[in-house]
Tab-separated table of C-alpha atoms in Angstrom:
chain	number	residue	atom	x	y	z
A	1093	UNK	CA	-0.195	0.092	-0.417
A	1094	UNK	CA	1.561	3.293	-1.072
A	1095	UNK	CA	0.334	5.926	1.353
A	1096	UNK	CA	2.275	9.308	2.317
A	1097	UNK	CA	1.875	10.737	5.270
A	1098	UNK	CA	3.389	13.932	6.672
A	1099	UNK	CA	5.652	14.127	10.159
A	1100	UNK	CA	6.541	16.939	11.721
A	1101	UNK	CA	9.969	16.279	13.654
A	1102	UNK	CA	11.952	18.129	16.279
A	1103	UNK	CA	15.581	17.084	16.155
A	1104	UNK	CA	16.985	17.813	19.642
A	1105	UNK	CA	21.144	17.612	19.766
A	1106	UNK	CA	22.277	17.355	22.718
A	1107	UNK	CA	26.630	16.382	23.685
A	1108	UNK	CA	25.751	12.759	23.782
A	1109	UNK	CA	22.812	12.363	21.674
A	1110	UNK	CA	21.308	13.063	18.861
A	1111	UNK	CA	17.268	12.536	19.536
A	1112	UNK	CA	13.991	13.174	16.617
A	1113	UNK	CA	10.384	13.488	17.446
A	1114	UNK	CA	7.617	12.928	15.231
A	1115	UNK	CA	4.404	14.691	15.952
A	1116	UNK	CA	1.220	13.688	13.148
A	1117	UNK	CA	0.312	17.998	13.604
A	1118	UNK	CA	1.942	21.356	13.419
A	1119	UNK	CA	0.342	22.486	16.938
A	1120	UNK	CA	1.821	19.785	18.749
A	1121	UNK	CA	5.599	20.238	18.035
A	1122	UNK	CA	5.091	23.726	18.406
A	1123	UNK	CA	3.458	22.894	22.188
A	1124	UNK	CA	6.309	20.313	22.633
A	1125	UNK	CA	8.869	23.320	21.591
A	1126	UNK	CA	7.124	25.434	24.142
A	1127	UNK	CA	7.554	23.023	26.752
A	1128	UNK	CA	10.852	23.036	26.604
A	1129	UNK	CA	11.275	26.381	26.617
A	1130	UNK	CA	10.569	26.230	30.420
A	1131	UNK	CA	12.767	25.412	32.578
A	1132	UNK	CA	12.828	21.707	34.059
A	1133	UNK	CA	10.726	20.620	31.657
A	1134	UNK	CA	12.563	17.855	29.649
A	1135	UNK	CA	11.290	15.588	26.892
A	1136	UNK	CA	9.892	12.909	28.306
A	1137	UNK	CA	7.872	15.540	30.324
A	1138	UNK	CA	6.630	17.251	27.359
A	1139	UNK	CA	6.296	13.794	25.952
A	1140	UNK	CA	3.944	13.135	29.150
A	1141	UNK	CA	2.075	16.380	28.885
A	1142	UNK	CA	1.099	16.350	25.293
A	1143	UNK	CA	0.354	12.364	25.994
A	1144	UNK	CA	-2.060	13.470	28.436
A	1145	UNK	CA	-3.682	16.217	26.728
A	1146	UNK	CA	-4.109	17.156	23.503
A	1147	UNK	CA	-2.837	20.430	22.027
A	1148	UNK	CA	-5.558	22.142	21.766
A	1149	UNK	CA	-6.640	21.486	25.790
A	1150	UNK	CA	-2.831	21.920	26.684
A	1151	UNK	CA	-2.518	25.895	25.174
A	1152	UNK	CA	-6.353	26.658	26.738
A	1153	UNK	CA	-5.241	25.335	30.554
A	1154	UNK	CA	-2.187	27.617	29.947
A	1155	UNK	CA	-3.727	30.367	28.601
A	1156	UNK	CA	-6.456	29.802	31.113
A	1157	UNK	CA	-3.856	29.752	34.072
A	1158	UNK	CA	-5.479	26.121	34.905
A	1159	UNK	CA	-3.072	24.856	37.369
A	1160	UNK	CA	-4.925	22.095	38.593
A	1161	UNK	CA	-5.368	20.811	34.742
A	1162	UNK	CA	-1.615	20.883	33.891
A	1163	UNK	CA	-0.982	19.433	37.886
A	1164	UNK	CA	-3.525	16.529	37.178
A	1165	UNK	CA	-0.630	14.898	34.512
A	1166	UNK	CA	1.870	12.360	35.640
A	1167	UNK	CA	4.998	13.867	37.202
A	1168	UNK	CA	3.681	17.681	37.138
A	1169	UNK	CA	3.914	19.295	40.393
A	1170	UNK	CA	2.289	22.219	41.716
A	1171	UNK	CA	5.736	24.225	41.037
A	1172	UNK	CA	6.203	22.665	37.555
A	1173	UNK	CA	2.470	23.857	36.762
A	1174	UNK	CA	2.863	27.395	38.184
A	1175	UNK	CA	6.124	27.418	36.286
A	1176	UNK	CA	4.960	26.720	32.841
A	1177	UNK	CA	2.099	28.974	32.882
A	1178	UNK	CA	3.618	31.683	34.127
A	1179	UNK	CA	6.399	31.270	31.494
A	1180	UNK	CA	4.068	30.510	28.559
A	1181	UNK	CA	0.681	32.376	29.352
A	1182	UNK	CA	1.835	35.066	27.463
A	1183	UNK	CA	3.696	32.970	24.278
A	1184	UNK	CA	0.130	31.272	23.918
A	1185	UNK	CA	-1.447	34.379	24.262
A	1186	UNK	CA	0.949	35.874	21.787
A	1187	UNK	CA	0.834	33.494	19.436
A	1188	UNK	CA	-2.759	31.959	19.063
A	1189	UNK	CA	-4.479	35.496	19.145
A	1190	UNK	CA	-6.429	34.491	22.217
A	1191	UNK	CA	-7.887	36.933	24.264
A	1192	UNK	CA	-6.762	37.223	28.039
A	1193	UNK	CA	-9.114	34.362	29.552
A	1194	UNK	CA	-10.676	34.929	32.768
A	1195	UNK	CA	-9.825	31.684	34.930
A	1196	UNK	CA	-12.760	29.978	37.226
A	1197	UNK	CA	-13.762	32.996	39.834
A	1198	UNK	CA	-12.797	30.794	42.660
A	1199	UNK	CA	-8.829	31.743	41.377
A	1200	UNK	CA	-8.693	35.246	41.589
A	1201	UNK	CA	-6.363	37.183	40.023
A	1202	UNK	CA	-4.182	37.832	43.602
A	1203	UNK	CA	-3.884	33.887	44.060
A	1204	UNK	CA	-2.805	33.366	40.697
A	1205	UNK	CA	-0.526	36.280	42.024
A	1206	UNK	CA	0.374	34.995	45.361
A	1207	UNK	CA	1.556	31.155	43.734
A	1208	UNK	CA	3.650	33.012	40.591
A	1209	UNK	CA	5.302	34.813	43.530
A	1210	UNK	CA	5.861	32.012	45.314
A	1211	UNK	CA	7.244	29.776	42.769
A	1212	UNK	CA	10.067	32.530	42.311
A	1213	UNK	CA	10.699	31.899	45.618
A	1214	UNK	CA	9.418	34.708	48.076
A	1215	UNK	CA	7.502	33.866	51.281
A	1216	UNK	CA	3.825	33.930	51.446
A	1217	UNK	CA	3.709	36.383	53.876
A	1218	UNK	CA	6.226	39.126	52.104
A	1219	UNK	CA	4.471	38.498	49.174
A	1220	UNK	CA	1.128	38.830	50.429
A	1221	UNK	CA	1.641	42.237	51.365
A	1222	UNK	CA	3.150	42.974	48.430
A	1223	UNK	CA	0.498	42.106	46.652
A	1224	UNK	CA	-2.349	43.850	48.961
A	1225	UNK	CA	-0.299	47.009	48.771
A	1226	UNK	CA	-0.638	46.909	44.999
A	1227	UNK	CA	-3.870	45.754	44.870
A	1228	UNK	CA	-4.936	48.698	46.851
A	1229	UNK	CA	-3.394	51.151	44.499
A	1230	UNK	CA	-5.223	49.303	41.737
A	1231	UNK	CA	-7.587	46.579	41.421
A	1232	UNK	CA	-8.083	46.584	37.564
A	1233	UNK	CA	-4.887	45.538	36.928
A	1234	UNK	CA	-3.802	41.919	35.236
A	1235	UNK	CA	-2.372	39.311	36.557
A	1236	UNK	CA	0.868	40.021	35.330
A	1237	UNK	CA	0.908	43.375	36.048
A	1238	UNK	CA	0.207	42.772	39.598
A	1239	UNK	CA	3.142	40.617	39.652
A	1240	UNK	CA	5.575	42.828	37.881
A	1241	UNK	CA	4.632	45.784	40.829
A	1242	UNK	CA	4.879	43.339	44.037
A	1243	UNK	CA	8.060	42.606	42.396
A	1244	UNK	CA	9.179	46.154	42.901
A	1245	UNK	CA	8.062	46.084	46.073
A	1246	UNK	CA	9.690	43.205	47.365
């Protein structure tokens, strides 16, 4: 049977190995490459994520800041899930031309900002003071701007 297929590939070159990854869809390869750009995410973790969720689900979970969805993937802890979202949310929103998607109301902007600051190594109490100060000045800021302003106060 002569059947042609199109395969999208990613070649990972390391000092001791060359590894070729194959993907049926370009979107899957694109998400894989984005995941590899996150500190602490290697090829096996990125593959695990993509075999647990479709590229579309992965993209949406990142865009929505859905830590529990990403954390539900085998081998992904809370800090890694938060780091994936912190590092990739802006890129995903820009690449896929999505409007900022507001997560469930139980995951407030304050909670997201606090989680991100904790991932960056700040103590919860310190971070909470800084975030409260920022929100006291302007409660309409996006999560990213809350974090940026809070970092100036830490």
